[in-house]
CSV table of N, CA and C in Angstrom, one decimal:
chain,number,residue,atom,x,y,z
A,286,UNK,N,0.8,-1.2,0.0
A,286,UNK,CA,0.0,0.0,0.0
A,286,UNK,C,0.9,1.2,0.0
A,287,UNK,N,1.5,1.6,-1.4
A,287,UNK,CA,2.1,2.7,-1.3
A,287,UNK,C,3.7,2.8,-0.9
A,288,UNK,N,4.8,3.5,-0.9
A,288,UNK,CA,6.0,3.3,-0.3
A,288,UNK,C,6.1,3.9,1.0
A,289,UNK,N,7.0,3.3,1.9
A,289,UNK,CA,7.3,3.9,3.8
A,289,UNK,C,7.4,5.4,3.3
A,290,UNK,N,6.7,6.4,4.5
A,290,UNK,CA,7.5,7.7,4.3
A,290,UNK,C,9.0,7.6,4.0
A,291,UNK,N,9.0,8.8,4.0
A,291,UNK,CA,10.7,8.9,3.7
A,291,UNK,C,11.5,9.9,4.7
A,292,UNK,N,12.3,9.8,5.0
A,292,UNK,CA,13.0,11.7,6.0
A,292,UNK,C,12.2,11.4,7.4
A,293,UNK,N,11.2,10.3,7.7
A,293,UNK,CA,10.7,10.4,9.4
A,293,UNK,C,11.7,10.0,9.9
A,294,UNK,N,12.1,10.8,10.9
A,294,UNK,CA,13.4,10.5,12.1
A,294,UNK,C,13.3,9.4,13.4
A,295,UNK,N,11.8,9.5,13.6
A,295,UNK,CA,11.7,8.2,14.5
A,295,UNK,C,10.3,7.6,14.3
A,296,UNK,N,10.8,6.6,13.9
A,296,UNK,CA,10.1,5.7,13.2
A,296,UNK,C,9.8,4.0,14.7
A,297,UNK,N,8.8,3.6,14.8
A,297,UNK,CA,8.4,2.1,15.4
A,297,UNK,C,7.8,0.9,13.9
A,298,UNK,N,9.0,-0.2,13.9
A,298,UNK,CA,9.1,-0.8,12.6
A,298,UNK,C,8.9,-2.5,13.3
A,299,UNK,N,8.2,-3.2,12.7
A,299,UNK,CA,8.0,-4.5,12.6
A,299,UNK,C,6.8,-4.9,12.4
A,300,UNK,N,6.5,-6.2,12.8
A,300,UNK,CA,5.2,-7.2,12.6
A,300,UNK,C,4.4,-7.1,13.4
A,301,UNK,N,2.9,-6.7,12.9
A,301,UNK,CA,2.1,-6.4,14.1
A,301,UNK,C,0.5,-6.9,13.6
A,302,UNK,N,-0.1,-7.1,14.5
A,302,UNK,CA,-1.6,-8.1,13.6
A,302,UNK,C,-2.7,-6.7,13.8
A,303,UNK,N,-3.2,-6.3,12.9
A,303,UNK,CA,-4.3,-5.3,12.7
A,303,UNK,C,-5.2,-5.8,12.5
A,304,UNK,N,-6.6,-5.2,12.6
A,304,UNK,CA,-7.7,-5.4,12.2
A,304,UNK,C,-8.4,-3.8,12.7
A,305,UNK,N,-9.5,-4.3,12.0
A,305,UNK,CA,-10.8,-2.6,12.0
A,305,UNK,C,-11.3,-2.6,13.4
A,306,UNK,N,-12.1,-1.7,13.8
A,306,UNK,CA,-12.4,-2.0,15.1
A,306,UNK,C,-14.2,-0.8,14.7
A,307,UNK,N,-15.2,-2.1,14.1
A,307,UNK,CA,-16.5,-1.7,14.1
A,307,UNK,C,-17.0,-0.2,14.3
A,308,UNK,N,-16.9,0.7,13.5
A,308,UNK,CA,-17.6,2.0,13.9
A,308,UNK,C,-17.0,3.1,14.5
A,309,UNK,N,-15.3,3.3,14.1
A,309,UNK,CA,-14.2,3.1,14.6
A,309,UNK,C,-13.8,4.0,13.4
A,310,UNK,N,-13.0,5.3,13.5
A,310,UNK,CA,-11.8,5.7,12.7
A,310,UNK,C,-10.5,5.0,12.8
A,311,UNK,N,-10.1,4.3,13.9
A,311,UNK,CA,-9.3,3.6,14.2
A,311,UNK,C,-9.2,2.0,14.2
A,312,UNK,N,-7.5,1.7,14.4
A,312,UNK,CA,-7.6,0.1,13.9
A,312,UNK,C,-7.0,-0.4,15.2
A,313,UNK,N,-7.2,-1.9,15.7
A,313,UNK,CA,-6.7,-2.4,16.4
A,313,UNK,C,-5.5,-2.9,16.0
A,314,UNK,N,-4.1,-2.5,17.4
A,314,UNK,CA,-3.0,-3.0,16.9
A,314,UNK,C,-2.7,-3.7,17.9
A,315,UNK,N,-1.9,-5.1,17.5
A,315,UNK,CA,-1.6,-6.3,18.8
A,315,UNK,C,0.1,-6.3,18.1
A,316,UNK,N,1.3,-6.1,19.1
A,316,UNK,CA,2.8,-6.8,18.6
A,316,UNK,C,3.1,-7.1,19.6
A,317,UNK,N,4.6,-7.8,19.7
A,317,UNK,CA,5.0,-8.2,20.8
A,317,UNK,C,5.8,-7.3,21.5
A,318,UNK,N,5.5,-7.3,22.7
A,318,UNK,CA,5.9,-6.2,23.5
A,318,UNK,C,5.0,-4.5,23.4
A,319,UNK,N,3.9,-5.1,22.8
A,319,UNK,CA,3.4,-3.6,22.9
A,319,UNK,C,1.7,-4.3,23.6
A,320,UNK,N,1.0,-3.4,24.4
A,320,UNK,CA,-0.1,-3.9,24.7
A,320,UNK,C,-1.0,-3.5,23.4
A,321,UNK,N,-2.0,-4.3,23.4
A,321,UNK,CA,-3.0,-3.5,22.2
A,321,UNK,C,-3.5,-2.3,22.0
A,322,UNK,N,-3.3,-1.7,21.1
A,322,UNK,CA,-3.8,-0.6,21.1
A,322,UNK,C,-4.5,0.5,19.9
A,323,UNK,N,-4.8,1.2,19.9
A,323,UNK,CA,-5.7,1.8,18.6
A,323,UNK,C,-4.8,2.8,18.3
A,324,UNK,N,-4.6,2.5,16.6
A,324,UNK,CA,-3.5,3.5,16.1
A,324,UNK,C,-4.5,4.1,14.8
A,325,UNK,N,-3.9,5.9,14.7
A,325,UNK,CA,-4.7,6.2,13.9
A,325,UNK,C,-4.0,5.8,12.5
A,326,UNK,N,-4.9,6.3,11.3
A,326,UNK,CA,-4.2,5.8,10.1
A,326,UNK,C,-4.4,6.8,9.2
A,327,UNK,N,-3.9,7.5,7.9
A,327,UNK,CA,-5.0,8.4,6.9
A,327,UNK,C,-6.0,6.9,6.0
A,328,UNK,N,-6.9,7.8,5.6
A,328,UNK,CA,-7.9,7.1,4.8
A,328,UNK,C,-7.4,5.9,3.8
A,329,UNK,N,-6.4,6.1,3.6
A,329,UNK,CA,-6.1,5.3,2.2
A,329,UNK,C,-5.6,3.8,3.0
A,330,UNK,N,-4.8,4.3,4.2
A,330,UNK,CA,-4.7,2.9,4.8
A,330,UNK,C,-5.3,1.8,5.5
A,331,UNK,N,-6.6,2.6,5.7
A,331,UNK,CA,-7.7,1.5,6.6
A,331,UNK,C,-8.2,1.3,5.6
A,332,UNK,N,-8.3,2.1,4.3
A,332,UNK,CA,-10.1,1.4,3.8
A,332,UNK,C,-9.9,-0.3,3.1
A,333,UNK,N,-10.6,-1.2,3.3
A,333,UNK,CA,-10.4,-2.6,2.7
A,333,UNK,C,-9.3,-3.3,3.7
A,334,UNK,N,-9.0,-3.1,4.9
A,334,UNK,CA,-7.7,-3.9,5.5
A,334,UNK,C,-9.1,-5.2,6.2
A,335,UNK,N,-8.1,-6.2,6.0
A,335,UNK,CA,-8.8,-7.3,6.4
A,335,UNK,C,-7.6,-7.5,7.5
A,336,UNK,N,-8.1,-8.3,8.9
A,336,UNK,CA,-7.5,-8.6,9.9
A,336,UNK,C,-6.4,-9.6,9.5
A,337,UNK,N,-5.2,-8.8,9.9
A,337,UNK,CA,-3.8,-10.2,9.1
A,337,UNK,C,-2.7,-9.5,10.3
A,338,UNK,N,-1.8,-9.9,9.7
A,338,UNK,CA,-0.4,-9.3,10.0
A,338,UNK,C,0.4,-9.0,8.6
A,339,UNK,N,0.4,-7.6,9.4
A,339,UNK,CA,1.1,-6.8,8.5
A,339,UNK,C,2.5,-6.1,9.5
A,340,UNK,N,3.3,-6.1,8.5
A,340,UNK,CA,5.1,-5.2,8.3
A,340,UNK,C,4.5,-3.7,8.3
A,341,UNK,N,4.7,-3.6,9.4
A,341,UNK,CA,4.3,-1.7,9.7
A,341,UNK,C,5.5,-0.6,10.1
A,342,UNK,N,5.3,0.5,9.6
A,342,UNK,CA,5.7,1.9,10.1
A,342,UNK,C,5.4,2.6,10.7
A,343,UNK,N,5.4,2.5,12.0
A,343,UNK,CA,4.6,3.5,12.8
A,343,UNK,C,5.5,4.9,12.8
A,344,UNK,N,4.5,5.7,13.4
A,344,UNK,CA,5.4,7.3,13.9
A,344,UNK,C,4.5,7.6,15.4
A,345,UNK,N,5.8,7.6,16.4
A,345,UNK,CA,5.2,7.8,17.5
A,345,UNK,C,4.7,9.0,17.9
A,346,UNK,N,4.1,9.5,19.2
A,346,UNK,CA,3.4,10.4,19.7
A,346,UNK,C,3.6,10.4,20.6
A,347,UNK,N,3.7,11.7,21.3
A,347,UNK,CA,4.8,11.9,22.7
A,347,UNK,C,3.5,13.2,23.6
A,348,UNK,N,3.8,12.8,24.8
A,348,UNK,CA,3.1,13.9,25.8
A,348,UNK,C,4.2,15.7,25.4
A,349,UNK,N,4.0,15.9,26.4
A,349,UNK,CA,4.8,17.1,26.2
A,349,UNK,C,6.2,16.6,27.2
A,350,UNK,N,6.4,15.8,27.5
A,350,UNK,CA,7.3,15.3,29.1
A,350,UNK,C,8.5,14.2,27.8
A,351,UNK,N,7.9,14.2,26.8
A,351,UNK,CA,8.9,13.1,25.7
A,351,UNK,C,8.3,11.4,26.1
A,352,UNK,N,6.8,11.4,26.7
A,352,UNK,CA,6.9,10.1,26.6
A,352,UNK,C,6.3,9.2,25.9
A,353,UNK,N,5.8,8.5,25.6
A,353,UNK,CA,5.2,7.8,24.5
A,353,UNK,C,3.9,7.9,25.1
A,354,UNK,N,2.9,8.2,24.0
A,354,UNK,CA,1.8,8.2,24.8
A,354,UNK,C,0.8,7.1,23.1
A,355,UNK,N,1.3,7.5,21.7
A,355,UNK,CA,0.6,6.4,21.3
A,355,UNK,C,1.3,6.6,19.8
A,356,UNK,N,0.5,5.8,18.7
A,356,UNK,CA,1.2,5.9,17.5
A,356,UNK,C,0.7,5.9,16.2
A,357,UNK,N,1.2,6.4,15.2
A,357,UNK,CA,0.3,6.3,14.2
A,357,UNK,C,1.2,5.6,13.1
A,358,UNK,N,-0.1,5.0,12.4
A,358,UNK,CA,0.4,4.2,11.5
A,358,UNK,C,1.0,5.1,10.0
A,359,UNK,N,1.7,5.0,9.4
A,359,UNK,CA,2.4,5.5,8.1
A,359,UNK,C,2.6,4.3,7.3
A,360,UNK,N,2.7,2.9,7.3
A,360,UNK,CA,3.1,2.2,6.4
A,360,UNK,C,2.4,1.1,6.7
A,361,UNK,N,2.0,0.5,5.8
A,361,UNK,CA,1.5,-1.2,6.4
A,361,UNK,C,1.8,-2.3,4.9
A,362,UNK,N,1.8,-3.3,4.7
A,362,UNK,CA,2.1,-4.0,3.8
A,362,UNK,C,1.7,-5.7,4.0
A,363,UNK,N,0.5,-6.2,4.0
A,363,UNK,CA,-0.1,-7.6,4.3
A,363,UNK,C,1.1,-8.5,4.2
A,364,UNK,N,1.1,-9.1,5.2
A,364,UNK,CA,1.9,-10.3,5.0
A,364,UNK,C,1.0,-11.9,4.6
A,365,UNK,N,-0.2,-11.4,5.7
A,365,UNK,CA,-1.0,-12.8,5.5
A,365,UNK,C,-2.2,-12.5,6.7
A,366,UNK,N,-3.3,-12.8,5.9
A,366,UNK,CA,-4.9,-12.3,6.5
A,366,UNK,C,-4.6,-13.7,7.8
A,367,UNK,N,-5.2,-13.5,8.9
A,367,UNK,CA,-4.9,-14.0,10.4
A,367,UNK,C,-6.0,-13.6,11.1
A,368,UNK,N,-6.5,-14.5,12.1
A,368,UNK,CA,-7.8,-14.1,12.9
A,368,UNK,C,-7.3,-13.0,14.2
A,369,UNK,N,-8.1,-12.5,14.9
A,369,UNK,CA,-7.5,-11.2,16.3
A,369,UNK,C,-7.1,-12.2,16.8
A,370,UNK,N,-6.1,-12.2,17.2
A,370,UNK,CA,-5.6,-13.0,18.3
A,370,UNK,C,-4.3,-13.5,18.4
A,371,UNK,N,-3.9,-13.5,17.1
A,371,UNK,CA,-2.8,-14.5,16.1
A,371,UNK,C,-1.9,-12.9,16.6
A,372,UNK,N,-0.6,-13.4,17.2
A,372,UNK,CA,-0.3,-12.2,17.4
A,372,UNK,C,1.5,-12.6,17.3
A,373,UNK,N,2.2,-11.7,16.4
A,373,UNK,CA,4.0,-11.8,15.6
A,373,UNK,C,4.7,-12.6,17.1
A,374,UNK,N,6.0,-13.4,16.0
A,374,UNK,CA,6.7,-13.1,17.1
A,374,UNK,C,7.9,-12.5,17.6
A,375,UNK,N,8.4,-11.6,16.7
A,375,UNK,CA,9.1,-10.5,17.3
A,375,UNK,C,8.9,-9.3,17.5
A,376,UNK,N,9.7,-8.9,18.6
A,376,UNK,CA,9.2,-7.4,19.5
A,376,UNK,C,9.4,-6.5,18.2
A,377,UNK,N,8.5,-5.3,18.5
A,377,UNK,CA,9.1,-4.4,17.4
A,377,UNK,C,9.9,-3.5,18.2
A,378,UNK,N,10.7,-2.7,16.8
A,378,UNK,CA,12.0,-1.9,16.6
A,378,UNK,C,11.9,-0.3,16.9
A,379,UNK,N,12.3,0.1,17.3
A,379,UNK,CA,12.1,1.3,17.2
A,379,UNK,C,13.9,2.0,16.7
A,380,UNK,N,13.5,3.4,15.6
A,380,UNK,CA,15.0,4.0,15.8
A,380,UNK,C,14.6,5.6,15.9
A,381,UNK,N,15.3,6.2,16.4
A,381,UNK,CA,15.3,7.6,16.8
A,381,UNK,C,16.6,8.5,16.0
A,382,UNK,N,16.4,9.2,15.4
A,382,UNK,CA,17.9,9.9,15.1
A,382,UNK,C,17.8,11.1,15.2
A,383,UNK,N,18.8,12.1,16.2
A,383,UNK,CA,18.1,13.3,16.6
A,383,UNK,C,19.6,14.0,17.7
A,384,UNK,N,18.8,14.9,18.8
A,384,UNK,CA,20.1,15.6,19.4
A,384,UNK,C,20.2,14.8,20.2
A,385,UNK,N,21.2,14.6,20.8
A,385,UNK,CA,21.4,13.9,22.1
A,385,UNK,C,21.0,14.7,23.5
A,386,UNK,N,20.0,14.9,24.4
A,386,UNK,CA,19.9,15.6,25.1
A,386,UNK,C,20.4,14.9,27.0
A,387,UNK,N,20.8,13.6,26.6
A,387,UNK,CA,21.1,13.1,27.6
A,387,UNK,C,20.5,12.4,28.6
A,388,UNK,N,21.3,11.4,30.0
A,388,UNK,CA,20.4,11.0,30.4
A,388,UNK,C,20.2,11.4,32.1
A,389,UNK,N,19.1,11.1,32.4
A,389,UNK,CA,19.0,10.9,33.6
A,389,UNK,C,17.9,9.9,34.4
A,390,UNK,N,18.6,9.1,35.7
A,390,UNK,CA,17.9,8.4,36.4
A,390,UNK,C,17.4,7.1,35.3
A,391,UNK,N,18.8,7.1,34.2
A,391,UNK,CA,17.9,5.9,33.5
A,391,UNK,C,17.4,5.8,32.0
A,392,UNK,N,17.0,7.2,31.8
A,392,UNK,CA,16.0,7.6,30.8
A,392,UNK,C,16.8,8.6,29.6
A,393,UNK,N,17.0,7.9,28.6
A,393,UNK,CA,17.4,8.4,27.8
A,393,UNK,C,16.8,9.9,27.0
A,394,UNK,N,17.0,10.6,26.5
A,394,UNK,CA,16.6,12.4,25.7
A,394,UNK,C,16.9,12.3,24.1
A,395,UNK,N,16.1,12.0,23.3
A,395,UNK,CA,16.6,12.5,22.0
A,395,UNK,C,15.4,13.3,21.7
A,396,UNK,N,16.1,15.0,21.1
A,396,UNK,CA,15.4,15.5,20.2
A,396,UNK,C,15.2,15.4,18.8
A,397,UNK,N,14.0,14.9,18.4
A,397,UNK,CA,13.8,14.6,17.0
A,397,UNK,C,13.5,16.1,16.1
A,398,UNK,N,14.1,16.1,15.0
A,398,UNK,CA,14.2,17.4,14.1
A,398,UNK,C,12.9,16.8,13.0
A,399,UNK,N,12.5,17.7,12.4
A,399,UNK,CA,11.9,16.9,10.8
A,399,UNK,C,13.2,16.7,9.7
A,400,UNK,N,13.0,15.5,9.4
A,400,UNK,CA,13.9,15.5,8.1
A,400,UNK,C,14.2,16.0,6.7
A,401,UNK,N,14.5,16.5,5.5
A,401,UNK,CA,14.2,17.4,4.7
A,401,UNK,C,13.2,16.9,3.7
A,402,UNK,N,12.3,15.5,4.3
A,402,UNK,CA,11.8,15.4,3.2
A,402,UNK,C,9.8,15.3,4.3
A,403,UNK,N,10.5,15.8,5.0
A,403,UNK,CA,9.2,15.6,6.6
A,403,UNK,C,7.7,16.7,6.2
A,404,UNK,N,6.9,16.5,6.7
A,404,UNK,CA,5.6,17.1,6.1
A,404,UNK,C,5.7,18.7,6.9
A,405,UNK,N,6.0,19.6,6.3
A,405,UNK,CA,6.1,20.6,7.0
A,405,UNK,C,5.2,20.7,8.1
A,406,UNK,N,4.1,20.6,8.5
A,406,UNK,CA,3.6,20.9,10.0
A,406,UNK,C,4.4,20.0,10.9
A,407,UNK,N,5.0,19.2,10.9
A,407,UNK,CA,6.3,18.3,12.0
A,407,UNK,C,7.2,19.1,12.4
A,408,UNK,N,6.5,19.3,13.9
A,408,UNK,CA,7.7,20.2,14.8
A,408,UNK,C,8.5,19.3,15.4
A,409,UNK,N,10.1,19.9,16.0
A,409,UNK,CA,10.6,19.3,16.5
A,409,UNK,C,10.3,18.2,17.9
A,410,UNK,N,10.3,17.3,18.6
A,410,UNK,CA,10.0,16.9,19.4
A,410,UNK,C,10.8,16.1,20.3
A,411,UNK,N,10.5,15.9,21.3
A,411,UNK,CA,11.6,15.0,22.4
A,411,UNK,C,11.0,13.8,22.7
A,412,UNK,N,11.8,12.4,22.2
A,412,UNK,CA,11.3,11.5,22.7
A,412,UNK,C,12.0,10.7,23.7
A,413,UNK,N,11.9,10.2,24.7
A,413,UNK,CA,12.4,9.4,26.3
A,413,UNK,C,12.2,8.0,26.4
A,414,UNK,N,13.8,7.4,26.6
A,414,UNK,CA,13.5,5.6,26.1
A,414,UNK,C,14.4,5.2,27.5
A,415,UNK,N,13.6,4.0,27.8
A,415,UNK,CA,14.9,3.5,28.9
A,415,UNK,C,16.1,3.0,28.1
A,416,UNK,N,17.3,3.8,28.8
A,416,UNK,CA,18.4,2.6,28.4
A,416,UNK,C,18.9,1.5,29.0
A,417,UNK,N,19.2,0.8,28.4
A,417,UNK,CA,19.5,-0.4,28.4
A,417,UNK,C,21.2,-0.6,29.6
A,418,UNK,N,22.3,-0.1,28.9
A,418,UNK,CA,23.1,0.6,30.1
A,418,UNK,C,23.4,1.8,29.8
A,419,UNK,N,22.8,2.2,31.1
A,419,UNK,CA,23.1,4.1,31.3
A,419,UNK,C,24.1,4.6,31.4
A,420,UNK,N,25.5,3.5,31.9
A,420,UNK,CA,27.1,3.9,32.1
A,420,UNK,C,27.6,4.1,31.1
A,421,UNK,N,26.9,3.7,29.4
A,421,UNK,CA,27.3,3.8,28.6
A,421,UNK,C,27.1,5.0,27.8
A,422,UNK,N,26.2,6.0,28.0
A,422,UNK,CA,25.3,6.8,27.9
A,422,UNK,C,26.2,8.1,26.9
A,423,UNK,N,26.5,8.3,26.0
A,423,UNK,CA,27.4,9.3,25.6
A,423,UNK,C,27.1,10.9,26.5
A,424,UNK,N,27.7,11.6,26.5
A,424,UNK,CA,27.6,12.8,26.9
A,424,UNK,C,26.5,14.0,26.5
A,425,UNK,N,26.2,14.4,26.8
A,425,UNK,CA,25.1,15.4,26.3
A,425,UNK,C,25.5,16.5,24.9
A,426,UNK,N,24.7,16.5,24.0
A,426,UNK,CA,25.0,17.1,22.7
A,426,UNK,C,25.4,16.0,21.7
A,427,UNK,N,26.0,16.8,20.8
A,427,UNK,CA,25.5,16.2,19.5
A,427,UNK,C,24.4,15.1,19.1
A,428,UNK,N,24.9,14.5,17.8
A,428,UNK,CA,24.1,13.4,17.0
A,428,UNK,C,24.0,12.0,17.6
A,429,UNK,N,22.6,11.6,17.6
A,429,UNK,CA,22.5,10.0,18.0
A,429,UNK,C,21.9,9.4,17.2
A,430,UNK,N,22.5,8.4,17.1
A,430,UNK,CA,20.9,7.5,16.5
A,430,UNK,C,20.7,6.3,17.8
A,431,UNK,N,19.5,6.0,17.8
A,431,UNK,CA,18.9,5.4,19.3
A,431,UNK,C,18.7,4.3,18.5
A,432,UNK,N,18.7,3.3,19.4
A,432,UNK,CA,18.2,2.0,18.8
A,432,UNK,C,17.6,1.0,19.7
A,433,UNK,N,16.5,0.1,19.5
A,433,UNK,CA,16.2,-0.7,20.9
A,433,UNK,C,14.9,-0.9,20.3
A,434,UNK,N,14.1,-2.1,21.1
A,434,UNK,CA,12.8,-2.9,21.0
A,434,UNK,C,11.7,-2.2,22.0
A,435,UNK,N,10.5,-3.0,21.8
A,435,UNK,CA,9.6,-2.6,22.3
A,435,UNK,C,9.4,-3.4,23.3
A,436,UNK,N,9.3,-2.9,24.7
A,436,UNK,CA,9.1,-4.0,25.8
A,436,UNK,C,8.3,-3.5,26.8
A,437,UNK,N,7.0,-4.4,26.8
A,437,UNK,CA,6.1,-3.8,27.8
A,437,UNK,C,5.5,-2.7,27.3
A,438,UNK,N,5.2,-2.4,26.6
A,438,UNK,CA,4.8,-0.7,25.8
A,438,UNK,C,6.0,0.3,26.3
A,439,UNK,N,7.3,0.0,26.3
A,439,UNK,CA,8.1,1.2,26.9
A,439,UNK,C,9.1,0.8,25.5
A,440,UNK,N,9.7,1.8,25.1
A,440,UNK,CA,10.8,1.8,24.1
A,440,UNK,C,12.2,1.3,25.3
A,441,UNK,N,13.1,0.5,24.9
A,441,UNK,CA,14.0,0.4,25.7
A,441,UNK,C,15.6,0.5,24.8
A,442,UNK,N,16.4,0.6,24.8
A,442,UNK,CA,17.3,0.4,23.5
A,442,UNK,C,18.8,1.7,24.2
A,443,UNK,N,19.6,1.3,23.5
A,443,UNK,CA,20.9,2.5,23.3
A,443,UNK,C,20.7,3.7,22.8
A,444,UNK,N,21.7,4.5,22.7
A,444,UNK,CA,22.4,5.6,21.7
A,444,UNK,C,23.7,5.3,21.5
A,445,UNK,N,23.9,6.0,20.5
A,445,UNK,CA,24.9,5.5,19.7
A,445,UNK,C,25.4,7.0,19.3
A,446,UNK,N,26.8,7.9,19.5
A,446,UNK,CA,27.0,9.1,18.4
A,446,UNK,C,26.8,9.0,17.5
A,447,UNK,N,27.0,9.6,16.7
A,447,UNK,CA,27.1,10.0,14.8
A,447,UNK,C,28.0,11.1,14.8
A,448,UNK,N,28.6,11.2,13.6
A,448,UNK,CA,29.3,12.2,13.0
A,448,UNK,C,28.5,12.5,11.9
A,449,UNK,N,28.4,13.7,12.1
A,449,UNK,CA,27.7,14.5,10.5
A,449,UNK,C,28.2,13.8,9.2
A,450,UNK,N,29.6,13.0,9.1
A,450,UNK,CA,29.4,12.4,7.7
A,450,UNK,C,29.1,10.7,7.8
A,451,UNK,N,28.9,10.3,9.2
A,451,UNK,CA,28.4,8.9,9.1
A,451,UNK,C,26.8,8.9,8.7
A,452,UNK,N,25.8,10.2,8.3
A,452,UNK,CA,24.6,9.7,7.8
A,452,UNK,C,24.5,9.7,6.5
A,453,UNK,N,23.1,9.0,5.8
A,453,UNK,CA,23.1,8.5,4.7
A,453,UNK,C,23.1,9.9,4.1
């Protein structure tokens, strides 16, 4: 259905079982490591989806505090129609690439920018992941790309620096 956006900076990527949800602008989402939940979609991607597992793109959604509060779908691609319940079995992925704003008590800081190919109303935003180890934690500033799975509905994963010529 279409190609993944392009230029989203933090993106939630893997196998996740959808279906409609009766009377509903919204679709039910089941993955592993995420509790179920209703993700919005534009028009073109709900209409005709039969309940399967589908290879998704999400784009997350953050309080004002950087924490995940839910997600929207951007990409989906049928793998194979499946009844509710039938639910992947790997966690999904999440990556973040952004400022490094550091950590504390745990909790990782990246500021997400829009990318140059991002829908102009996309403001900057901060999203908050547990790390995985915090001793490892680079220093506050510059470029990261984050990386890590979905566990318990909480993003958990690293950072990683970048140098301005290690991006694509």
């Amino acid at each position: 259905m279409g190609r993944p956006p392009v230029g989203h900076l933090a993106q939630v990527r893997g196998v996740v079982h959808l279906s409609p949800i009766p009377g509903a602008v919204s679709l039910r989402l089941e993955g592993q490591g995420l509790f179920s939940k209703r993700v919005r979609a534009q028009r073109g991607l709900r209409e005709g989806l039969v309940p399967g597992l589908y290879r998704v793109v999400l784009h997350p959604r953050t309080d004002g505090e950087g924490f995940l509060t839910g997600l929207h779908l951007a990409h989906l691609e049928l793998l194979s129609p499946a009844p509710v319940g039938e639910a992947p079995g790997e966690p999904l992925r999440f990556l973040l690439l952004g400022e490094w704003l550091g950590a504390w008590a745990g909790l990782g800081r990246v500021r997400v920018v829009p990318g140059p190919k991002e829908e102009p109303e996309t403001r900057p935003f901060v999203l908050r992941f547990l790390l995985r180890r915090p001793h490892l934690a680079p220093a506050p500033g510059g470029l990261v790309l984050a990386l890590g799975r979905v566990e318990r509905g909480r993003l958990v994963g690293e950072a990683f620096p970048l140098t301005p010529r290690a991006l694509p």
